[in-house]
Amino acid sequence: MSEHSDSDATRRDFLYIATGAAGAAAVGGIVWPLVSQMGPNAQEIAAGVPIEVNIGDIEEGRVITVTWRRKKYFIRHLTAAEVDAAKTKEQGDFRDFVTAADRITGPEGGEAVWSVYGANCTHLGCIPTEVKENGDTWRCACHGSRFDVIGRVTKGPAPVNLPQPPMVFASEDTLIIGTDKVGA
Amino acid sequence: MSGHSTYNPTSGFGKWMDARLPIARLMHDSFVSYPVPRNLNAFYTFGGILMIMLISQIITGVVIAMHFTPNETMAFESVHLLRRDVSFGGTLQSWHAVGASMFFVAVYIHIFRGLYYGSYKAPREILWILGVVIFLLMMATAFMGYVLPWGQMSLWGAQVITNFFTAIPVVGQTVQEYLLGGYGVGNATLNRFFSLHYLLPFMIAGIVILHVWALHVTGQTNPTGVEVKSKQDVIPFTPYATVKDALALVVFMIIMCYFVFYMPDYLGHADNYIPANADVTPAHIVPEWYFLPFYAILRAIDFNIGIPFTEIVLIDSKLGGVLAMFGSIAILFLVPWLDTSSVRSANYRPTYKVFFWLFVVNSIFLGYLGSRPAEGIWLPLMKGSTFLYFAHFILVMPLLGFFEKPLPRPASITDAVLGKNGKETTSDPVAAE
Amino acid sequence: MKSIFIKIAAVATLACTFAVGSVSAADYPKNKPRQQSWSFAGPLGKFDKGQLQRGLQVYTEVCSACHSLSLLSYRNLADLGYSDDQIKNYAAEYEVEDGPNDDGEMFERPARPADRFKGPYANDKEAAAANNGALPPDFSLLAKARAPERGFPTFIFDIFTMYAENGPDYIYSLLTGYKDAPDDKEVGEGLHYNPYFIAGDALAMAAPLSDELVEYTDGSPMTVDQYSKDVSAFMAWAADPQLEERKQRGFIVILFLLVFAGLLYFTKKKVWSDLSH
């Protein structure tokens, strides 16, 4: 051990470093599959294709709940009064203000009287219930967040509005949730 | 042997921690400065390999349990959807299944190494007994794990193995029903086997800790069988044993990966790709390969044992088979006292060495017989082979100690390494060890 | 040290001789499967996509009348080289039950890629009843579930030759193996003699294939032999769709481990070299 030349020492260091690096790579190679398997499996992904919803039967002022990728979405057929009320509200009423036009939609050539948004509160995911008080439409029973008729947050701990899914009207009566391109 | 700790924390945190929970000291003393004999050969690396195999089985097991459904209508499908749909699912499932086989490969080498080098002799009896307990728990765990995929071999294996217990006089039937949780193998069986299959590995891990503790109290044996006498005889665990164990582990993993990635079905049975069906028994029920020697012993007993010249049956053939099979493992507990020789390593026991290798070959042959039907030429061979198995423990081990003339052994491990064999004669073998 | 590794290799080989779990002592099949050369054999084996597509065609047009493929979904056909649209169209030809709808009723709808392959029968009992009591086995794992005994010492050589195509060889041999029973053999009512059958002299399924039965469009010969080979390859894929991924992964892993073992070997030598010896 005493009489090692420099080149010997260098060769030894290189060997040790290479072996250590290979060991680290091995650990990485073990951890990767263990983490990777946690993700949604192929069936879960394949089943998460866009869904078609028949909205022809939903009367004005009514709301239905649909499921896409294990999350709930409200599809609301707004009355003319609700559209007007949503449009007249001002920035100061909201913490995550967007104009009503951004959240009201309709089929091409049809009336813009539909509002579609996630049914899970943006605070911690509970489903709000319909209350209709003080100008709010939704109240989350879990922690008291409130939303207006088109899903904009007005009070409570929810930081942002209820999110709108990707969607497209395939026809007057058919809404597709999960994609914004027809035919996909 | 154990001496005082050489752990010396340098950082402030190290000292603070050491005064409160000296876990770093424990690790250092157990896996860094721990002295090992300098002459250990490759067969001594299997303890470390087994430790890694246990960890590997627990980790892959926990992971595939995330995708498994312990229900008689869904278990089979859930295993195969895990293989098909989950990212790395096929690899993880094969790793766990092949891993069970490789675990047994390693444990058998480990046990035979212990038998060859006399690792069970005083003062290591408890170390050995703990090892046999681990072996028994491994067998129980492997058996219950094999039931979980709920294929044909799973169901019928559970049927056959739990029927062992019906051999118990009077209460046998009830015992079996309590094991199964029903009148036959069914959903309750699958559910409880899953529960226990998840539990037992952690019990194994607990006993492994005791096993390693006992090892570190007595110190390791070595191929000479001569105990460590001076500092020259030993080297620190790290880096010497660490790097050697790592090399052996990687070589072992290459063999394992060959099976996992290229021949994942070789060590299993094709019938387990057929969903469990309680209406049809597969043509040939065989356990996994690692149980085959014991399966041969079970089936070798096809006769009642009674009082000669009377009709009185003391032990019927079924109970006899079950007793012989459990006895073949239970006898391992007695090995430290059955072996009467004062010489530890078979290297210096010329006659025992021959019997040892005969025993190895006979055990492998028993495994082959385990896969054969219990009829024709195979039945007498099973009986003969079973007799030889027990004879090794009951006749050879006790008697050889009296008749064998051992070879001269080296005075110390260092002498053996430096090639000074036989300097000391064995007039007083007990003192020499 | 070298001799120790030789010893280990010897012990490992001996240990592998234990591995007779996969072989059982059977009188059947009378004839051993005829071994074929498969594109998916060997350390870097890959499926022949054209062959799998032909195999799917044979399955769809012939086998699927009686045999289900329950563990596969239509989306899995992407492995065979089909586009999303082709898979959608293939799936849409089948009606699957869904529901209940808002009125509480089950309804039929065209299958989607995420649906499982629709089988020919509602359940096993119906399948058996429709086939004189003989249940046509599901195809999903059949190529793994049929493994005729290899015998000693072949099963040991199999480790080194990496022989893992017992299943497809068996299926191919069975499909091409129908013949007239020899005079000294009594074949039961409704059974068909086949010396390659794993569980007896004869089986309930009549020879399912004949020349020109399925119209190939890629110019492959339209013979029983070719059909059998294609559908066997298809079943090998169905039983093990991850095969290519698995073998490629194994190649990289083992290559890495060999390098790692080499590095460790020299490291070990270096570390141990300072011991007086």
Coordinates of C-alpha atoms in Angstrom, one line a residue, chain C residues 142-274:
Chain C
L142 CA -53.5 -20.2 -23.9
A143 CA -50.0 -19.9 -25.5
K144 CA -48.6 -19.9 -21.9
A145 CA -51.0 -22.3 -20.4
R146 CA -50.1 -25.2 -22.8
A147 CA -46.6 -26.6 -22.2
P148 CA -46.1 -30.2 -23.0
E149 CA -43.4 -31.9 -21.0
R150 CA -39.9 -31.4 -22.3
G151 CA -38.4 -34.3 -20.5
F152 CA -34.9 -34.8 -19.0
P153 CA -32.4 -33.6 -20.0
T154 CA -34.0 -31.4 -22.6
F155 CA -35.5 -29.1 -20.0
I156 CA -32.0 -28.3 -18.8
F157 CA -30.7 -27.5 -22.2
D158 CA -33.7 -25.2 -22.6
I159 CA -32.2 -22.8 -20.1
F160 CA -29.2 -22.3 -22.3
T161 CA -31.0 -22.3 -25.7
M162 CA -33.5 -19.8 -24.2
Y163 CA -36.4 -22.0 -25.4
A164 CA -39.6 -20.4 -24.4
E165 CA -41.8 -21.1 -27.4
N166 CA -43.3 -24.3 -26.2
G167 CA -46.8 -22.8 -26.3
P168 CA -46.9 -21.5 -29.9
D169 CA -45.1 -24.7 -31.1
Y170 CA -47.8 -26.8 -29.4
I171 CA -50.7 -24.7 -30.9
Y172 CA -49.1 -24.8 -34.4
S173 CA -48.6 -28.6 -34.1
L174 CA -52.1 -29.2 -32.9
L175 CA -53.7 -27.2 -35.7
T176 CA -51.7 -28.9 -38.4
G177 CA -51.7 -32.3 -36.7
Y178 CA -55.2 -33.6 -37.4
K179 CA -55.2 -37.0 -39.1
D180 CA -57.2 -40.2 -39.4
A181 CA -57.0 -42.3 -36.3
P182 CA -54.9 -45.5 -36.7
D183 CA -56.9 -48.7 -36.9
D184 CA -56.1 -49.7 -33.4
K185 CA -57.5 -46.5 -31.9
E186 CA -61.1 -46.1 -30.9
V187 CA -62.0 -42.4 -31.1
G188 CA -65.0 -41.4 -29.0
E189 CA -68.2 -39.9 -30.4
G190 CA -67.7 -36.3 -31.3
L191 CA -64.0 -36.4 -30.8
H192 CA -61.2 -35.9 -33.4
Y193 CA -58.0 -37.8 -33.4
N194 CA -54.8 -35.7 -33.1
P195 CA -51.5 -37.1 -31.8
Y196 CA -50.3 -33.7 -30.8
F197 CA -53.2 -33.1 -28.3
I198 CA -51.9 -32.6 -24.7
A199 CA -54.7 -34.4 -22.8
G200 CA -55.6 -37.5 -24.8
D201 CA -55.8 -39.1 -28.2
A202 CA -58.5 -36.9 -29.5
L203 CA -60.2 -33.6 -28.8
A204 CA -63.6 -32.2 -29.1
M205 CA -62.6 -29.5 -31.6
A206 CA -62.7 -30.6 -35.3
A207 CA -59.9 -29.4 -37.5
P208 CA -60.9 -25.7 -37.7
L209 CA -58.8 -24.6 -40.6
S210 CA -58.6 -25.6 -44.3
D211 CA -56.8 -24.2 -47.3
E212 CA -58.2 -21.0 -48.8
L213 CA -60.5 -20.6 -45.8
V214 CA -59.3 -17.1 -45.0
E215 CA -58.6 -14.5 -47.7
Y216 CA -55.1 -13.0 -47.2
T217 CA -54.4 -9.8 -49.0
D218 CA -50.7 -9.6 -48.5
G219 CA -49.8 -12.5 -50.8
S220 CA -49.0 -14.9 -48.0
P221 CA -49.9 -18.5 -48.9
M222 CA -53.4 -19.4 -47.9
T223 CA -52.7 -22.8 -46.5
V224 CA -53.5 -24.5 -43.2
D225 CA -49.8 -24.4 -42.4
Q226 CA -49.5 -20.7 -42.8
Y227 CA -52.8 -20.0 -41.0
S228 CA -51.7 -22.1 -38.1
K229 CA -48.4 -20.4 -37.8
D230 CA -50.0 -16.9 -38.0
V231 CA -52.6 -17.6 -35.4
S232 CA -50.1 -19.3 -33.1
A233 CA -47.9 -16.2 -33.3
F234 CA -51.0 -14.1 -32.7
M235 CA -51.8 -16.1 -29.6
A236 CA -48.2 -15.8 -28.4
W237 CA -48.6 -12.1 -28.6
A238 CA -52.0 -12.2 -26.9
A239 CA -50.5 -14.1 -24.0
D240 CA -47.5 -11.9 -23.7
P241 CA -48.0 -8.5 -25.4
Q242 CA -45.0 -7.1 -23.4
L243 CA -42.6 -9.6 -24.9
E244 CA -40.6 -7.2 -27.1
E245 CA -40.4 -4.6 -24.3
R246 CA -39.4 -7.3 -21.8
K247 CA -36.6 -8.7 -24.0
Q248 CA -35.2 -5.3 -24.9
R249 CA -35.3 -4.3 -21.3
G250 CA -33.5 -7.5 -20.3
F251 CA -30.8 -7.0 -22.9
I252 CA -30.0 -3.6 -21.5
V253 CA -30.2 -4.7 -17.9
I254 CA -28.0 -7.7 -18.3
L255 CA -25.5 -5.8 -20.4
F256 CA -25.3 -3.2 -17.7
L257 CA -24.9 -5.8 -15.0
L258 CA -22.1 -7.5 -16.9
V259 CA -20.2 -4.2 -17.0
F260 CA -21.0 -3.6 -13.3
A261 CA -19.8 -7.0 -12.4
G262 CA -16.6 -6.4 -14.3
L263 CA -16.0 -3.1 -12.5
L264 CA -16.7 -4.7 -9.2
Y265 CA -14.4 -7.6 -10.0
F266 CA -11.5 -5.2 -10.5
T267 CA -12.4 -3.1 -7.6
K268 CA -12.5 -6.1 -5.4
K269 CA -9.1 -7.2 -6.7
K270 CA -7.7 -3.8 -6.0
V271 CA -9.2 -3.5 -2.5
W272 CA -8.0 -7.0 -1.6
S273 CA -4.5 -6.5 -3.1
D274 CA -3.2 -4.7 0.0

